[in-house]
Amino acid sequence: MGFSFRPPRAAAAILLTIMTTAEVFSAKQLYVSPGGNDGAAGTEGAPLKTLHKARDKVREINDGSDDIIVYLRGNTGGGYHFLDSTLSLDRRDGGKNGHSVTWTAYSGESPVISGGMRIDGWTLHDQGLNIWKASAPVDKKIRTMTVDYFPAIRALGKKFKQGPLWGESGLGGTEGFYVGNIAGRWGSSEDPYEINLHNPADAELYKWDSWLAQQWCVEEQLSTGANAKLKMQQPMWRIAEHKGGGPGEGAELVFENDLSFLDFKNEFYYDRLSKTLYYIPRRGVNMESAVAMVPNVERLVTVQGASPSERVSNISFQGIAFHDDSYQLPEVAGSHGYVGVQSHTAFARPVQGKNPDWKDGPEEYWMGHLQIQSAVEVMFAEDIDFRGCRFEYLGGGGLNYINDVHNSTVDGCIFRWTASHAVSVGHDEHCDPGSVYPQELYPFPQDPQYLVTCSNITVSNNVVRNASWRFTHVPSIMVYFAKDFSLLHNDLGPCGFNTVSIGWGWGNCDDTKEYGGMYAANNVLHTGCKHHGDCGTFYTLGDQHGFVVEENFFPGQWEQTDLTAERRDMVFRQESNPDSYIWFESTSGTYKGFYPDASTSNITYRDNVYEGNSHVVETWFQTPATVVVDGGWYSDNGKGCRNATANNVSSYPLGSRPDGAQAVVDKAGPENKSLYDGMDWTPGKPNPVAIPGREAPPSLSRERLSASAAAGREPALKIVSPRRERLTVTLYDMSGRERGVLFNGTIGRGSHRIPLYADGHGRRLQQGTGSFVVIIRGEDRVVTLPIVTLQ
């Protein structure tokens, strides 16, 4: 092209060399709508109906000659794309020859991938308690439910003390316990707890402790009334007994999930025998018009290659919401339960002959591990990105990069009301590949060549609220082992245990290969330990291999006015506040800001701002000389550092931040502050955050843009980077005037597609028609690229 262009002065002063290529290219497009038809062509005017059919169409046209874009419409049926089974993507579904496959929201619309179903036809069942009921064709237990876009809770009994055990001990035996007395505040014994379960096979028991949570299932009630005799599902009950903090006489437990416990606002119970769902509405809910959703599909989307040499690659999801996945507790020999500790890893299965410290008569066994599932799970993959998505109302976690995932980014997403974690990276098996764990516990082969630590993972510019609200001992962000993991510009709300947890093994995994190079900066980190103790907002285990954590802001206690000291005893209930319906809060939380726990070493905390009322850093069982606090500020209601090497850390009066501290606070959190716009966490708000998506320039008519897209001519920039780096991509007109920032963030090694019509957060650009120039600014280099005429 023959034209001249004068770039801005700052760009002109830098040598224009970069090992990056860019090109304008076209993309093949498919459209899918809840109101479509799977026999249609998949065009904008004749969209497909189901995501599975769209995936099959992608396979038909995925010849490696172009990018592929799948547009999800969100203007029909509430925007819900309901699944009847997991959408499984493999190597056939990824980009080929450097091209990409993108699943994205259609312009200005809000599509939802849902594993649930809407329940209608409610009738009044009990006028006195205001219990409503409806038919629900679900075969499994229903563990989560939303009513008008707010989580309901399963019917809960009172907290009580476990009575004596009875029956034959052992994994192959039958065993249970006697129900004891109701446990009053601070554990004092009161009246006997009289139990008469409506359907014992549905009932479960829940136990929480300082750093764990457990759940077990009842098999049969053998007597009723006071000191009732219960038989528990085996062997899961026995497995729990062998884990510290498990069941035992005097343990404080809570019943849940029986019709006899349904007596409080926002509680529900599902009777599997009659397939009837019962619910007591909270104030202001009209059951004749309420949007009641229950999950029915486990795991919404999986992205999985076959091995490290056969990875799936170059798939991105943009502007899509993931809702309503079902999670059933781990199953062991016909019994169900959950025995968790400090993460979403559960003790799941006995294996004979492994651990002499845990014996049962002549047998020896080890507890194999299993992770709580996520709505979206990825393994044997690279360049799998999630941008501007929402993960909400989920029965398990949000997103999990499990094994052998590389060069992938989670950016600009909202995570809220996930029963478990928001994001998890890695697996505890990476500590000691193939040592003792049985193959059937894992989704990948137990050959060490298949166990590859995830690398070049970036979690940036996300907002997390009410993560791990159901599995309260699980961190919001959980990283077992990773190489070159970055946590940047996130706003991570409070959760029950550690807000962020990095590392695993309590010092037993320090020789793990390919672990390190991690970096966390410019995050807002709200206080953890809302439900448990012995935890911290930013928690680490083991050798961190030079981890740098800098310029983060800890705003201190998260105020929730509906939580009081009574919450620990009433669990979900707060009878002095009839509209209270959030998980209980512990009053004993011994939290810290940074908590470098067992064998943490080789980590530096630099220039962070802490306004909590506990210790900024408190170490435990590690080498203090390699846990370094280098600069930073804390408010005078805090306690400074304990057992750590601290340099240049200063205190200031709360409310009077020094300039340096204020600069850190101003930079913390998402770079795109509009991510907060319209955010409303109150009930009845189905779309509290605008969905980022492709937007047409105002000077182009919608008809013209749609025709261009349908013809496969929508322009985009393709960047292939040889390394992980931070880039700013800016669009200029021919006079050198800036017309918009197309991208501002960190990319991993590999190819990346950046639309020219909208920036990375979905804002419309004012470029109009004509010729334009793109300037790419890297960390140490700049390149100027002419762009073909847009018309």
XYZ file of C-alpha atoms in Angstrom, residues 124-521:
398
model
C -48.688 -24.337 47.520
C -47.957 -27.447 49.604
C -48.025 -26.167 53.208
C -49.686 -22.819 53.876
C -48.426 -22.567 57.450
C -44.738 -22.844 56.479
C -45.323 -21.385 52.979
C -43.806 -24.483 51.356
C -44.293 -24.711 47.593
C -43.745 -27.799 45.442
C -43.246 -28.698 41.782
C -42.335 -31.757 39.747
C -38.668 -32.057 38.736
C -37.568 -34.885 36.398
C -34.091 -35.301 37.900
C -32.703 -38.712 38.860
C -29.824 -37.579 41.087
C -29.725 -35.520 44.244
C -30.118 -31.814 43.657
C -27.359 -30.059 45.556
C -27.814 -26.494 44.307
C -30.741 -24.425 43.070
C -31.316 -20.801 42.097
C -34.549 -18.839 42.383
C -34.664 -15.539 40.529
C -30.905 -15.762 39.975
C -29.961 -16.234 43.622
C -28.786 -19.480 45.285
C -31.155 -21.372 47.525
C -29.850 -23.742 50.193
C -30.722 -27.327 51.013
C -32.947 -27.814 54.058
C -30.833 -27.890 57.215
C -31.356 -29.403 60.614
C -29.902 -28.221 63.882
C -26.304 -28.601 64.934
C -25.885 -31.556 67.268
C -23.243 -33.684 68.967
C -22.544 -37.117 67.592
C -23.301 -39.940 69.991
C -21.509 -43.288 70.358
C -20.534 -45.388 67.357
C -22.042 -48.796 66.797
C -21.501 -51.754 64.467
C -18.597 -53.600 62.914
C -15.503 -51.511 62.301
C -13.605 -51.649 59.040
C -13.868 -50.728 55.412
C -15.894 -53.825 54.653
C -18.063 -53.559 57.733
C -21.335 -51.868 58.581
C -21.210 -49.009 60.998
C -23.120 -45.962 62.132
C -23.752 -43.834 65.189
C -26.365 -42.652 67.631
C -27.627 -39.092 67.350
C -26.731 -37.115 70.473
C -27.963 -33.863 71.933
C -28.533 -30.537 70.244
C -25.341 -28.482 70.477
C -25.938 -24.985 71.796
C -23.716 -21.983 71.392
C -20.025 -22.750 71.980
C -20.819 -26.468 72.004
C -22.730 -26.810 75.302
C -25.159 -29.747 75.403
C -28.845 -28.989 75.561
C -31.884 -31.103 74.682
C -31.869 -34.488 72.929
C -32.248 -34.165 69.177
C -35.294 -36.083 67.988
C -34.940 -37.269 64.397
C -37.547 -38.809 62.083
C -36.226 -38.643 58.529
C -38.727 -38.470 55.663
C -36.340 -40.243 53.263
C -33.131 -41.396 55.012
C -31.349 -42.188 51.728
C -31.462 -38.491 50.807
C -30.172 -37.191 54.143
C -26.567 -36.102 54.604
C -24.340 -34.912 57.424
C -21.995 -31.963 57.260
C -18.986 -31.218 59.461
C -16.632 -28.263 59.339
C -13.412 -27.691 61.238
C -10.520 -25.258 61.271
C -9.135 -26.290 57.873
C -11.428 -28.973 56.499
C -15.013 -29.790 55.609
C -16.597 -33.207 55.279
C -19.928 -34.566 54.118
C -21.348 -38.083 54.481
C -24.537 -39.821 53.402
C -27.055 -41.730 55.498
C -28.006 -45.209 54.343
C -30.770 -46.050 56.793
C -32.468 -44.827 59.979
C -32.836 -47.802 62.344
C -34.719 -46.023 65.132
C -36.479 -42.675 65.512
C -36.949 -40.081 68.229
C -34.289 -39.181 70.771
C -30.898 -40.885 70.402
C -31.904 -42.215 67.007
C -29.719 -44.923 65.478
C -28.366 -44.251 61.978
C -26.526 -46.518 59.567
C -24.061 -44.670 57.308
C -22.991 -45.427 53.753
C -19.777 -47.448 53.784
C -16.877 -47.306 53.136
C -16.935 -43.503 52.772
C -17.858 -43.052 56.431
C -14.909 -45.223 57.453
C -12.539 -43.326 55.158
C -13.606 -40.105 56.864
C -12.881 -41.604 60.278
C -9.262 -42.115 59.284
C -8.760 -38.505 58.304
C -7.994 -36.026 61.074
C -11.073 -34.051 62.064
C -13.431 -36.782 60.843
C -16.482 -38.201 62.635
C -16.253 -39.381 66.189
C -18.223 -39.303 69.407
C -18.766 -35.695 70.475
C -18.152 -34.247 66.993
C -20.472 -31.385 66.086
C -22.490 -32.150 62.960
C -25.366 -30.703 60.961
C -28.066 -32.646 59.117
C -29.227 -31.498 55.695
C -31.495 -32.520 52.846
C -34.665 -33.932 54.315
C -38.253 -32.706 54.191
C -38.408 -32.752 57.993
C -35.784 -29.966 58.086
C -37.575 -27.674 55.616
C -38.772 -24.800 57.804
C -36.880 -21.640 56.843
C -36.878 -19.065 54.046
C -34.854 -19.918 50.929
C -34.452 -23.591 51.858
C -35.293 -26.377 49.431
C -35.541 -30.156 49.439
C -35.736 -32.577 46.500
C -37.465 -35.917 47.089
C -35.941 -38.350 44.591
C -38.616 -40.997 45.265
C -41.518 -38.797 44.194
C -39.397 -36.474 42.008
C -40.864 -33.513 43.858
C -39.008 -30.294 44.620
C -40.029 -28.319 47.733
C -39.069 -24.717 48.438
C -39.847 -21.921 50.912
C -39.526 -18.619 49.034
C -37.587 -15.738 50.465
C -39.294 -12.407 50.863
C -40.453 -10.815 47.611
C -40.386 -14.002 45.479
C -43.571 -14.829 43.578
C -43.503 -18.577 42.893
C -46.070 -18.308 40.107
C -43.578 -16.319 38.011
C -40.219 -17.139 39.635
C -37.302 -18.353 37.527
C -36.291 -21.527 39.389
C -33.311 -23.422 37.954
C -31.837 -26.764 39.018
C -28.728 -28.457 37.563
C -28.895 -31.691 35.613
C -25.584 -32.060 33.712
C -22.194 -32.671 35.319
C -19.415 -30.618 33.677
C -20.584 -28.204 31.036
C -17.517 -28.102 28.765
C -14.348 -30.181 28.587
C -11.372 -29.363 26.365
C -9.084 -32.370 26.278
C -6.391 -33.674 23.974
C -5.099 -37.233 24.080
C -1.562 -36.754 25.414
C 1.281 -34.199 25.601
C 2.097 -35.018 21.974
C -1.541 -34.782 20.888
C -2.804 -31.582 22.468
C -5.897 -29.639 21.498
C -4.984 -26.017 20.778
C -6.176 -22.545 19.849
C -9.704 -22.424 21.250
C -11.126 -19.350 22.945
C -14.409 -18.513 24.659
C -15.520 -14.888 24.735
C -18.474 -13.195 26.416
C -20.238 -16.451 27.358
C -21.826 -17.312 30.712
C -21.573 -20.810 32.229
C -24.424 -21.746 34.601
C -26.030 -24.628 36.475
C -23.723 -27.628 36.438
C -24.499 -30.571 38.703
C -21.975 -32.003 41.132
C -22.471 -35.292 42.967
C -20.179 -36.250 45.820
C -17.355 -38.728 45.085
C -18.486 -42.340 44.943
C -16.574 -45.210 46.563
C -17.963 -48.740 46.212
C -21.547 -47.511 46.136
C -21.139 -45.016 48.986
C -20.952 -41.251 48.590
C -19.267 -38.553 50.632
C -16.675 -35.851 50.634
C -13.552 -35.701 52.798
C -11.719 -32.504 51.900
C -8.744 -30.637 53.272
C -7.551 -27.108 52.401
C -8.341 -27.418 48.696
C -10.754 -29.016 46.241
C -8.821 -32.273 46.533
C -10.816 -34.965 48.346
C -9.700 -38.159 50.045
C -11.600 -40.652 47.983
C -10.516 -44.288 47.928
C -8.673 -46.868 50.015
C -5.732 -48.622 48.403
C -4.305 -51.613 50.222
C -0.687 -51.999 51.134
C 0.442 -48.402 50.881
C 0.571 -46.578 54.176
C 1.450 -48.359 57.433
C 0.393 -45.355 59.513
C -3.298 -45.841 58.674
C -4.256 -49.402 59.525
C -7.492 -51.217 59.944
C -6.810 -54.605 61.457
C -4.596 -56.568 59.076
C -5.145 -54.171 56.159
C -3.175 -51.117 55.225
C -4.434 -48.464 52.887
C -3.798 -45.014 51.491
C -6.363 -42.416 50.604
C -6.322 -41.677 46.883
C -7.184 -38.139 45.785
C -9.934 -36.738 43.591
C -10.722 -33.123 42.728
C -14.085 -31.426 42.907
C -15.112 -31.038 39.303
C -15.352 -27.698 37.501
C -17.943 -26.461 35.045
C -15.131 -26.181 32.473
C -12.107 -28.494 32.576
C -9.022 -28.421 30.360
C -6.110 -30.827 29.948
C -3.549 -31.807 27.280
C -4.030 -28.417 25.657
C -2.443 -25.091 24.750
C -3.756 -21.637 23.902
C -7.171 -22.183 25.513
C -8.450 -18.751 26.553
C -11.483 -17.379 28.372
C -12.163 -13.675 27.963
C -15.112 -11.675 29.256
C -16.968 -14.809 30.399
C -19.119 -15.401 33.470
C -19.012 -18.481 35.703
C -22.087 -18.400 37.958
C -24.464 -20.607 39.977
C -22.265 -23.675 39.699
C -22.449 -26.875 41.740
C -18.668 -27.324 41.708
C -15.856 -25.015 40.640
C -15.623 -22.585 37.763
C -12.574 -23.401 35.626
C -9.767 -25.936 36.017
C -6.572 -26.204 33.974
C -5.787 -29.684 35.278
C -2.781 -31.202 33.524
C -0.463 -30.316 30.626
C -2.100 -26.962 29.804
C 0.084 -24.168 28.422
C -0.027 -20.593 27.111
C -3.576 -19.953 28.265
C -5.332 -16.921 29.700
C -8.384 -16.173 31.845
C -9.059 -12.461 31.457
C -11.902 -10.082 32.240
C -14.232 -12.762 33.634
C -16.771 -12.718 36.448
C -16.896 -15.626 38.931
C -19.711 -15.616 41.467
C -21.712 -18.178 43.409
C -19.440 -21.067 42.515
C -19.952 -23.787 45.113
C -16.229 -24.524 45.017
C -13.212 -22.652 43.587
C -13.239 -19.981 40.896
C -10.030 -21.068 39.108
C -7.719 -24.010 39.743
C -4.413 -24.858 38.073
C -2.613 -28.200 38.307
C -3.115 -31.380 40.276
C -1.642 -32.747 43.498
C -0.435 -35.755 41.483
C 2.244 -33.495 39.985
C 4.012 -33.743 43.347
C 5.039 -37.365 42.913
C 3.838 -38.798 39.596
C 2.497 -42.332 39.658
C 3.672 -43.093 43.191
C 0.673 -44.535 44.986
C -2.526 -43.415 43.375
C -4.901 -45.751 41.527
C -5.537 -45.039 37.868
C -9.324 -44.965 38.208
C -9.157 -41.757 40.268
C -7.662 -39.653 37.504
C -8.769 -38.380 34.112
C -5.260 -38.869 32.690
C -2.972 -41.936 32.465
C -0.680 -42.625 35.406
C 2.403 -42.895 33.202
C 4.826 -40.090 34.215
C 5.135 -39.018 30.593
C 1.490 -37.944 30.685
C 1.896 -35.880 33.858
C 3.068 -32.447 32.765
C 2.991 -29.319 34.927
C 0.895 -26.504 33.481
C 2.871 -23.479 32.271
C 2.398 -19.926 31.030
C -1.035 -19.520 32.616
C -2.293 -15.978 33.177
C -5.288 -15.124 35.385
C -5.896 -11.409 34.978
C -8.521 -8.681 35.288
C -11.156 -10.953 36.825
C -13.687 -10.274 39.573
C -14.563 -13.056 42.045
C -17.444 -12.909 44.521
C -18.939 -15.645 46.730
C -16.650 -18.397 45.487
C -16.556 -21.624 47.526
C -19.798 -20.708 49.227
C -20.761 -24.381 49.521
C -17.376 -26.099 49.914
C -16.131 -23.453 52.304
C -12.632 -24.876 52.835
C -11.665 -24.439 49.151
C -9.600 -21.366 48.090
C -10.983 -19.052 45.404
C -7.761 -19.405 43.384
C -5.978 -22.742 43.834
C -2.618 -23.450 42.177
C -1.032 -26.796 43.047
C 2.046 -26.670 40.796
C 2.702 -24.430 37.798
C 5.524 -22.823 35.885
C 5.309 -19.156 34.875
C 1.910 -18.590 36.423
C 0.776 -14.945 36.621
C -1.975 -13.495 38.813
C -2.511 -9.893 37.694
C -5.065 -7.129 38.303
C -7.808 -9.299 39.806
C -10.370 -8.358 42.456
C -10.781 -11.487 44.570
C -13.630 -11.312 47.051
C -13.578 -13.031 50.422
C -14.146 -16.749 50.744
C -14.378 -19.322 53.504
C -10.729 -20.306 53.662
C -7.656 -18.999 51.809
C -8.498 -16.467 49.109
C -5.411 -17.543 47.121
C -3.461 -20.760 47.723
C -0.195 -21.583 45.930
C 1.694 -24.869 46.303
C 0.974 -28.271 47.788
C 2.564 -31.031 49.810
C 3.615 -29.430 53.119
C 7.269 -29.610 52.152
C 7.065 -33.054 50.550
C 7.040 -31.782 46.961
C 9.905 -29.306 46.901
C 11.775 -31.311 44.277
C 8.875 -31.120 41.843
C 10.267 -30.355 38.404
C 9.207 -27.463 36.198
C 7.739 -25.465 39.057
C 8.381 -21.764 39.583
C 8.617 -18.467 37.735
C 5.378 -17.251 39.309
C 4.322 -13.649 39.715
C 1.367 -11.930 41.441
C 0.852 -8.179 41.209
